[in-house]
Coordinates of C-alpha atoms in Angstrom, one line a residue:
Chain A
E1 CA -14.6 -8.8 8.4
V2 CA -11.0 -8.9 7.2
Q3 CA -8.5 -8.0 9.9
L4 CA -4.8 -7.7 9.7
V5 CA -3.0 -7.1 13.0
E6 CA 0.7 -6.4 13.0
S7 CA 3.0 -7.1 16.1
G8 CA 6.8 -7.3 16.9
G9 CA 7.7 -3.7 16.3
G10 CA 10.0 -1.7 18.8
V11 CA 13.3 0.0 19.4
V12 CA 16.5 -1.6 18.0
R13 CA 20.0 -0.5 17.8
P14 CA 21.6 -0.2 14.3
G15 CA 22.8 -3.5 13.2
G16 CA 20.3 -5.3 15.2
S17 CA 17.2 -7.7 14.3
L18 CA 13.5 -7.7 14.7
R19 CA 10.9 -10.1 13.5
L20 CA 7.3 -8.7 12.5
S21 CA 4.3 -10.7 12.5
C22 CA 0.9 -10.3 11.0
A23 CA -2.2 -12.1 12.3
A24 CA -4.8 -12.5 9.5
S25 CA -8.5 -13.2 10.0
G26 CA -11.8 -13.0 8.1
F27 CA -10.7 -14.5 4.8
T28 CA -9.1 -17.6 3.4
F29 CA -5.4 -16.6 4.0
D30 CA -4.0 -19.1 1.7
D31 CA -6.0 -17.7 -1.2
Y32 CA -4.0 -14.4 -1.2
G33 CA -0.5 -13.2 -1.8
M34 CA 0.5 -10.8 1.1
S35 CA 2.9 -7.8 1.3
W36 CA 4.7 -5.5 3.7
V37 CA 4.5 -1.9 3.1
R38 CA 6.5 0.8 5.3
Q39 CA 6.0 4.5 6.0
A40 CA 8.7 6.5 7.4
P41 CA 7.8 9.5 9.6
G42 CA 6.2 12.3 7.3
K43 CA 6.9 10.2 4.1
G44 CA 5.0 8.3 1.6
L45 CA 4.3 4.7 1.3
E46 CA 7.2 2.2 0.3
W47 CA 6.7 -1.4 -0.7
V48 CA 9.0 -3.5 1.2
S49 CA 8.4 -7.2 0.3
G50 CA 5.7 -9.5 -1.2
I51 CA 5.0 -13.2 -1.2
N52 CA 2.7 -15.3 -3.2
W53 CA -0.1 -17.8 -1.6
N54 CA 2.2 -20.6 -0.8
G55 CA 5.6 -18.9 -0.2
G56 CA 7.0 -20.2 -3.3
S57 CA 7.6 -16.7 -4.9
T58 CA 8.9 -13.6 -3.1
G59 CA 9.9 -10.2 -4.0
Y60 CA 12.1 -7.4 -2.1
A61 CA 12.6 -3.7 -2.6
D62 CA 16.3 -3.1 -3.4
S63 CA 16.8 -1.0 -0.2
V64 CA 16.0 -4.1 2.0
K65 CA 17.3 -7.1 -0.3
G66 CA 19.7 -9.3 1.5
R67 CA 18.7 -8.0 4.9
F68 CA 15.0 -8.7 5.2
T69 CA 13.1 -11.9 4.7
I70 CA 9.3 -12.6 4.2
S71 CA 7.7 -15.7 5.0
R72 CA 4.3 -17.1 5.8
D73 CA 2.6 -19.9 7.8
N74 CA -0.8 -20.8 6.3
A75 CA -1.7 -23.1 9.1
K76 CA -1.4 -20.1 11.4
N77 CA -2.8 -17.6 9.1
S78 CA 0.3 -15.6 9.7
L79 CA 2.6 -13.4 7.8
Y80 CA 6.2 -12.6 9.1
L81 CA 9.1 -10.2 8.2
Q82 CA 12.5 -10.9 9.6
M83 CA 14.6 -7.9 9.6
N84 CA 18.3 -8.1 10.0
S85 CA 21.2 -5.6 9.9
L86 CA 18.7 -2.8 10.6
R87 CA 19.8 0.8 9.8
A88 CA 18.4 4.2 10.9
E89 CA 16.6 4.5 7.6
D90 CA 14.6 1.4 8.3
T91 CA 12.6 3.5 10.9
A92 CA 9.0 3.5 9.9
L93 CA 5.5 2.2 10.5
Y94 CA 5.3 -1.2 9.0
H95 CA 1.9 -2.2 7.5
C96 CA 0.8 -5.8 6.7
A97 CA -1.3 -5.7 3.5
R98 CA -3.4 -8.3 1.6
G99 CA -2.4 -8.7 -2.1
T100 CA 0.5 -8.7 -4.2
T101 CA -1.2 -7.4 -7.5
G102 CA -2.9 -4.5 -5.7
V103 CA -3.4 -4.2 -2.0
D104 CA -7.0 -4.3 -1.1
Y105 CA -6.7 -4.4 2.8
W106 CA -4.4 -2.8 5.2
G107 CA -3.3 -3.3 8.7
Q108 CA -2.9 -0.5 11.3
G109 CA 0.9 -1.1 11.2
T110 CA 3.7 -1.7 13.8
L111 CA 6.3 0.9 14.5
V112 CA 10.0 0.0 14.1
T113 CA 12.6 2.6 15.4
V114 CA 16.2 2.0 14.7
S115 CA 18.4 4.2 17.0
S116 CA 21.5 4.1 19.1
Chain B
Q1 CA 10.0 -1.6 -13.4
P2 CA 7.2 0.8 -13.5
V3 CA 7.3 4.2 -12.0
L4 CA 4.4 6.3 -10.9
T5 CA 4.3 10.0 -10.8
Q6 CA 1.7 12.1 -8.9
S7 CA 1.4 15.8 -8.1
S8 CA 2.4 16.5 -4.6
S9 CA -0.7 18.6 -3.8
A10 CA -4.1 19.6 -4.9
S11 CA -6.9 21.5 -3.5
A12 CA -10.7 22.2 -4.1
S13 CA -13.6 23.6 -2.5
L14 CA -16.0 21.8 -0.2
G15 CA -18.9 20.3 -2.6
S16 CA -16.9 20.7 -5.8
S17 CA -15.1 17.9 -7.7
V18 CA -11.4 17.2 -8.1
K19 CA -9.5 15.0 -10.4
L20 CA -6.2 13.6 -9.2
T21 CA -3.8 12.1 -11.7
C22 CA -1.2 9.2 -11.6
T23 CA 1.1 8.7 -14.7
L24 CA 2.7 5.6 -15.5
S25 CA 6.3 5.6 -16.8
S26 CA 7.0 5.0 -20.6
G27 CA 6.5 1.3 -21.6
H28 CA 4.0 0.8 -18.9
S29 CA 0.9 2.6 -20.1
S30 CA -1.4 -0.5 -20.2
Y31 CA -0.8 -1.3 -16.4
I32 CA -3.6 -1.7 -13.9
I33 CA -3.3 0.5 -10.9
A34 CA -4.8 0.8 -7.4
W35 CA -5.8 3.9 -5.7
H36 CA -5.6 4.4 -1.8
Q37 CA -6.7 7.0 0.6
Q38 CA -4.8 7.8 3.7
Q39 CA -6.6 10.1 6.1
P40 CA -4.4 11.9 8.8
G41 CA -3.2 9.8 11.4
K42 CA -5.0 6.6 10.0
A43 CA -3.8 3.5 8.0
P44 CA -4.3 3.6 4.2
R45 CA -7.6 2.5 2.8
Y46 CA -8.1 0.7 -0.6
L47 CA -10.4 2.8 -2.8
M48 CA -10.4 0.9 -6.3
K49 CA -8.4 -0.8 -9.0
L50 CA -8.4 1.0 -12.3
E51 CA -7.5 -0.6 -15.7
G52 CA -6.2 1.2 -18.8
S53 CA -9.6 0.9 -20.5
G54 CA -11.0 3.0 -17.7
S55 CA -12.8 0.1 -16.1
Y56 CA -12.6 0.1 -12.3
N57 CA -13.6 -1.9 -9.2
K58 CA -14.2 -0.2 -5.9
G59 CA -13.5 -1.5 -2.4
S60 CA -16.2 -2.2 -0.1
G61 CA -17.8 0.8 1.3
V62 CA -16.2 3.2 -0.9
P63 CA -18.8 6.0 -1.7
D64 CA -20.2 6.5 -5.1
R65 CA -18.6 9.9 -5.0
F66 CA -15.3 8.2 -5.9
S67 CA -14.7 7.1 -9.6
G68 CA -11.9 6.3 -11.7
S69 CA -11.0 6.9 -15.4
S70 CA -7.9 6.5 -17.7
S71 CA -6.3 8.0 -20.8
G72 CA -3.1 6.6 -22.2
A73 CA -0.6 6.2 -19.4
D74 CA -2.8 8.5 -17.1
R75 CA -5.0 7.2 -14.5
Y76 CA -7.4 9.3 -12.7
L77 CA -9.3 9.5 -9.4
T78 CA -12.3 11.8 -9.3
I79 CA -14.0 12.8 -6.1
S80 CA -17.3 14.6 -6.5
N81 CA -19.1 16.6 -4.0
L82 CA -15.9 17.1 -1.8
Q83 CA -16.4 16.4 1.8
S84 CA -14.2 17.5 4.7
E85 CA -13.4 13.9 5.4
D86 CA -11.8 13.5 1.8
E87 CA -9.0 15.7 3.0
A88 CA -6.3 13.1 2.8
D89 CA -3.2 11.7 1.1
Y90 CA -4.0 9.7 -2.1
Y91 CA -1.5 7.1 -3.3
C92 CA -1.5 5.1 -6.6
E93 CA 0.1 1.6 -6.7
T94 CA 1.0 -0.7 -9.5
W95 CA 2.9 -4.1 -9.7
D96 CA 5.1 -6.1 -12.1
S97 CA 7.4 -9.3 -11.7
N98 CA 7.3 -9.9 -7.8
T99 CA 7.5 -6.0 -7.3
Q100 CA 5.1 -3.6 -6.3
V101 CA 5.5 0.3 -6.4
F102 CA 3.8 3.3 -5.0
G103 CA 3.5 6.8 -6.3
G104 CA 4.7 9.6 -4.2
G105 CA 1.3 10.6 -3.0
T106 CA -1.0 13.6 -3.4
K107 CA -2.0 15.6 -0.5
L108 CA -5.6 16.8 -1.1
T109 CA -6.8 19.9 0.7
V110 CA -10.5 20.7 0.9
L111 CA -11.1 24.3 1.2

């Protein structure tokens, strides 16, 4: 059974940093690209970032470019999102998702709240 | 970069059928999309990938009541024999050159 379990969310002040993690299991992790997708309270889904199977190719939404960094550790079956210079508008539930050419599995998400 | 357009809301009666639309922007009419369902308070769930030809591949456990079709730049999700649990938000997704994009979502109400 495919499982994606996010962690690392919390409350942070504007300008602060957080590192999200996603532990993957139930599939061969390095066979897949991975993504982060967020959902602000009461809003729709917004793609944040994606990474290919070996980390050699990454992409970012314009809204996070230069502030967020996606990475992965295939030996640990883990995906990460380093978030710096956080803003109030980054407040959202962050989902780890399998796939960069169409998500086919979703994690439950970890909540990030940016507030002073 | 493609843009996906969805109606904000739709409604249909229990036991009937409904067809939701996702429209690809100009120049992107051949793109493959994915449909996702998000029931209230839950994580999204992948439903299917849908090609411009109308061919689709559903995710594991997705009921036969869910089907896809295409016409030009439009991608459709049809839900037959509507059940109360089908009341949810439905999102389409596409991708291009290291980017992914989601439509704004359609809120489906089952009457």
